[in-house]
Amino acid sequence: VTRIVKVRAARPTDVDALLAMMAPFNRSEGIPWRPRRVAVALRRLLAEPALGMVLVAEERTERTLLGYVVATFNYDLEFAGADAFVTELFVLPAARGRGIGRRLLDAAATNVRRAGAGALHLLVQPSNRVARSLYRKAGFEEVPRRMLTRVLPRRAPRAS
Ligand SMILES: CC(C)(COP(=O)(O)OP(=O)(O)OC[C@H]1O[C@@H](n2cnc3c(N)ncnc32)[C@H](O)[C@@H]1OP(=O)(O)O)[C@@H](O)C(=O)NCCC(=O)NCCS
């Protein structure tokens, strides 16, 4: 697979192909799909490496994208500095089961580590057995904590 598929950093020219994969990823995760908002946030992520990274798996001859991973940085005293979150991992259905997901995940771990992160976290649906098996093999351990989220409203524009 290494000979036919390469993993590289995403470029601004990948945005359309990435959005085409992000739509089914979000659908599978039950996340409302808002392409325009996501396109803006994705372009910003590609332009600001301090926020995180997007890596893609590319077929070498056709140069088509087969999958992608997104990892973004946080800061946690538990890890004495930066840590990171895998927020999205997706491989096209036709390309699954060939080790591409694992390569993307390992590449994300290597890259965030190089950037100084002391841990890599992710969230997974308990029912997603394929992904859980992949994550276990890749060295991720389930922690006995619950993740809670409070969605914060965007700051209202100041009255002038
Ligand atoms: C999860 C996903 C990224 C895996 O990608 P992939 O390229 O098929 O994964 P790999 O080929 O690298 O497989 C690695 C491991 O995953 C597990 N796995 C992959 N396909 C599997 C299958 N059909 N059944 C059971 N386990 C499977 C195995 O543990 C496998 O290890 P092995 O090859 O040593 O048996 C892919 O299935 C996907 O995009 N799913 C939809 C989106 C998703 O669920 N993302 C994760 C959300 S948190």
PDB file of C-alpha atoms in Angstrom, residues 31-101:
ATOM      1  CA  ILE A  31     -23.125  15.746  12.878  1.00  0.00           C
ATOM      2  CA  PRO A  32     -25.215  18.340  10.996  1.00  0.00           C
ATOM      3  CA  TRP A  33     -23.419  19.077   7.715  1.00  0.00           C
ATOM      4  CA  ARG A  34     -22.811  22.773   7.098  1.00  0.00           C
ATOM      5  CA  PRO A  35     -20.481  22.873   4.097  1.00  0.00           C
ATOM      6  CA  ARG A  36     -20.023  26.651   3.871  1.00  0.00           C
ATOM      7  CA  ARG A  37     -19.082  27.028   7.525  1.00  0.00           C
ATOM      8  CA  VAL A  38     -16.806  24.005   7.351  1.00  0.00           C
ATOM      9  CA  ALA A  39     -15.085  25.277   4.180  1.00  0.00           C
ATOM     10  CA  VAL A  40     -14.166  28.539   5.931  1.00  0.00           C
ATOM     11  CA  ALA A  41     -12.902  26.738   9.058  1.00  0.00           C
ATOM     12  CA  LEU A  42     -10.976  24.204   6.934  1.00  0.00           C
ATOM     13  CA  ARG A  43      -9.213  26.925   4.903  1.00  0.00           C
ATOM     14  CA  ARG A  44      -8.234  28.616   8.145  1.00  0.00           C
ATOM     15  CA  LEU A  45      -6.866  25.347   9.560  1.00  0.00           C
ATOM     16  CA  LEU A  46      -4.748  24.821   6.434  1.00  0.00           C
ATOM     17  CA  ALA A  47      -3.414  28.368   6.691  1.00  0.00           C
ATOM     18  CA  GLU A  48      -2.587  28.300  10.424  1.00  0.00           C
ATOM     19  CA  PRO A  49      -0.391  25.309  11.385  1.00  0.00           C
ATOM     20  CA  ALA A  50      -0.528  26.334  15.068  1.00  0.00           C
ATOM     21  CA  LEU A  51      -4.180  25.220  15.088  1.00  0.00           C
ATOM     22  CA  GLY A  52      -3.529  21.690  13.861  1.00  0.00           C
ATOM     23  CA  MET A  53      -3.187  19.695  10.686  1.00  0.00           C
ATOM     24  CA  VAL A  54      -5.037  17.900   7.930  1.00  0.00           C
ATOM     25  CA  LEU A  55      -3.298  14.903   6.355  1.00  0.00           C
ATOM     26  CA  VAL A  56      -4.566  13.114   3.265  1.00  0.00           C
ATOM     27  CA  ALA A  57      -4.007   9.664   1.759  1.00  0.00           C
ATOM     28  CA  GLU A  58      -3.419  10.100  -1.980  1.00  0.00           C
ATOM     29  CA  GLU A  59      -3.355   7.454  -4.675  1.00  0.00           C
ATOM     30  CA  ARG A  60       0.038   7.943  -6.369  1.00  0.00           C
ATOM     31  CA  THR A  61      -0.863   7.550 -10.042  1.00  0.00           C
ATOM     32  CA  GLU A  62      -4.368   9.014 -10.273  1.00  0.00           C
ATOM     33  CA  ARG A  63      -3.642  11.530  -7.485  1.00  0.00           C
ATOM     34  CA  THR A  64      -7.122  11.029  -6.084  1.00  0.00           C
ATOM     35  CA  LEU A  65      -7.720  11.312  -2.346  1.00  0.00           C
ATOM     36  CA  LEU A  66      -8.745   8.140  -0.536  1.00  0.00           C
ATOM     37  CA  GLY A  67      -8.996   9.407   3.021  1.00  0.00           C
ATOM     38  CA  TYR A  68      -8.021  12.083   5.500  1.00  0.00           C
ATOM     39  CA  VAL A  69      -7.371  12.785   9.162  1.00  0.00           C
ATOM     40  CA  VAL A  70      -7.734  16.049  11.094  1.00  0.00           C
ATOM     41  CA  ALA A  71      -5.805  16.643  14.335  1.00  0.00           C
ATOM     42  CA  THR A  72      -5.971  19.910  16.277  1.00  0.00           C
ATOM     43  CA  PHE A  73      -3.972  21.230  19.247  1.00  0.00           C
ATOM     44  CA  ASN A  74      -5.019  21.991  22.812  1.00  0.00           C
ATOM     45  CA  TYR A  75      -3.022  22.816  25.954  1.00  0.00           C
ATOM     46  CA  ASP A  76      -3.183  20.647  29.069  1.00  0.00           C
ATOM     47  CA  LEU A  77      -1.083  20.894  32.233  1.00  0.00           C
ATOM     48  CA  GLU A  78      -1.562  17.127  32.676  1.00  0.00           C
ATOM     49  CA  PHE A  79       0.738  16.712  29.703  1.00  0.00           C
ATOM     50  CA  ALA A  80       2.902  19.679  30.670  1.00  0.00           C
ATOM     51  CA  GLY A  81       2.040  21.513  27.498  1.00  0.00           C
ATOM     52  CA  ALA A  82       0.334  20.865  24.211  1.00  0.00           C
ATOM     53  CA  ASP A  83      -1.822  17.843  23.467  1.00  0.00           C
ATOM     54  CA  ALA A  84      -3.938  17.118  20.427  1.00  0.00           C
ATOM     55  CA  PHE A  85      -7.280  15.704  19.346  1.00  0.00           C
ATOM     56  CA  VAL A  86      -8.062  13.627  16.277  1.00  0.00           C
ATOM     57  CA  THR A  87     -11.342  15.256  15.302  1.00  0.00           C
ATOM     58  CA  GLU A  88     -11.970  13.406  12.028  1.00  0.00           C
ATOM     59  CA  LEU A  89     -10.723  10.196  10.403  1.00  0.00           C
ATOM     60  CA  PHE A  90     -12.255   8.880   7.210  1.00  0.00           C
ATOM     61  CA  VAL A  91     -11.338   6.451   4.436  1.00  0.00           C
ATOM     62  CA  LEU A  92     -13.504   6.056   1.320  1.00  0.00           C
ATOM     63  CA  PRO A  93     -15.538   2.826   1.573  1.00  0.00           C
ATOM     64  CA  ALA A  94     -13.845   1.314  -1.537  1.00  0.00           C
ATOM     65  CA  ALA A  95     -10.368   1.869  -0.029  1.00  0.00           C
ATOM     66  CA  ARG A  96     -11.041   0.436   3.438  1.00  0.00           C
ATOM     67  CA  GLY A  97      -9.330  -2.560   4.998  1.00  0.00           C
ATOM     68  CA  ARG A  98      -5.952  -1.858   3.350  1.00  0.00           C
ATOM     69  CA  GLY A  99      -4.260  -0.154   6.263  1.00  0.00           C
ATOM     70  CA  ILE A 100      -4.897   3.423   5.106  1.00  0.00           C
ATOM     71  CA  GLY A 101      -6.798   4.409   8.258  1.00  0.00           C
TER      72      GLY A 101
END
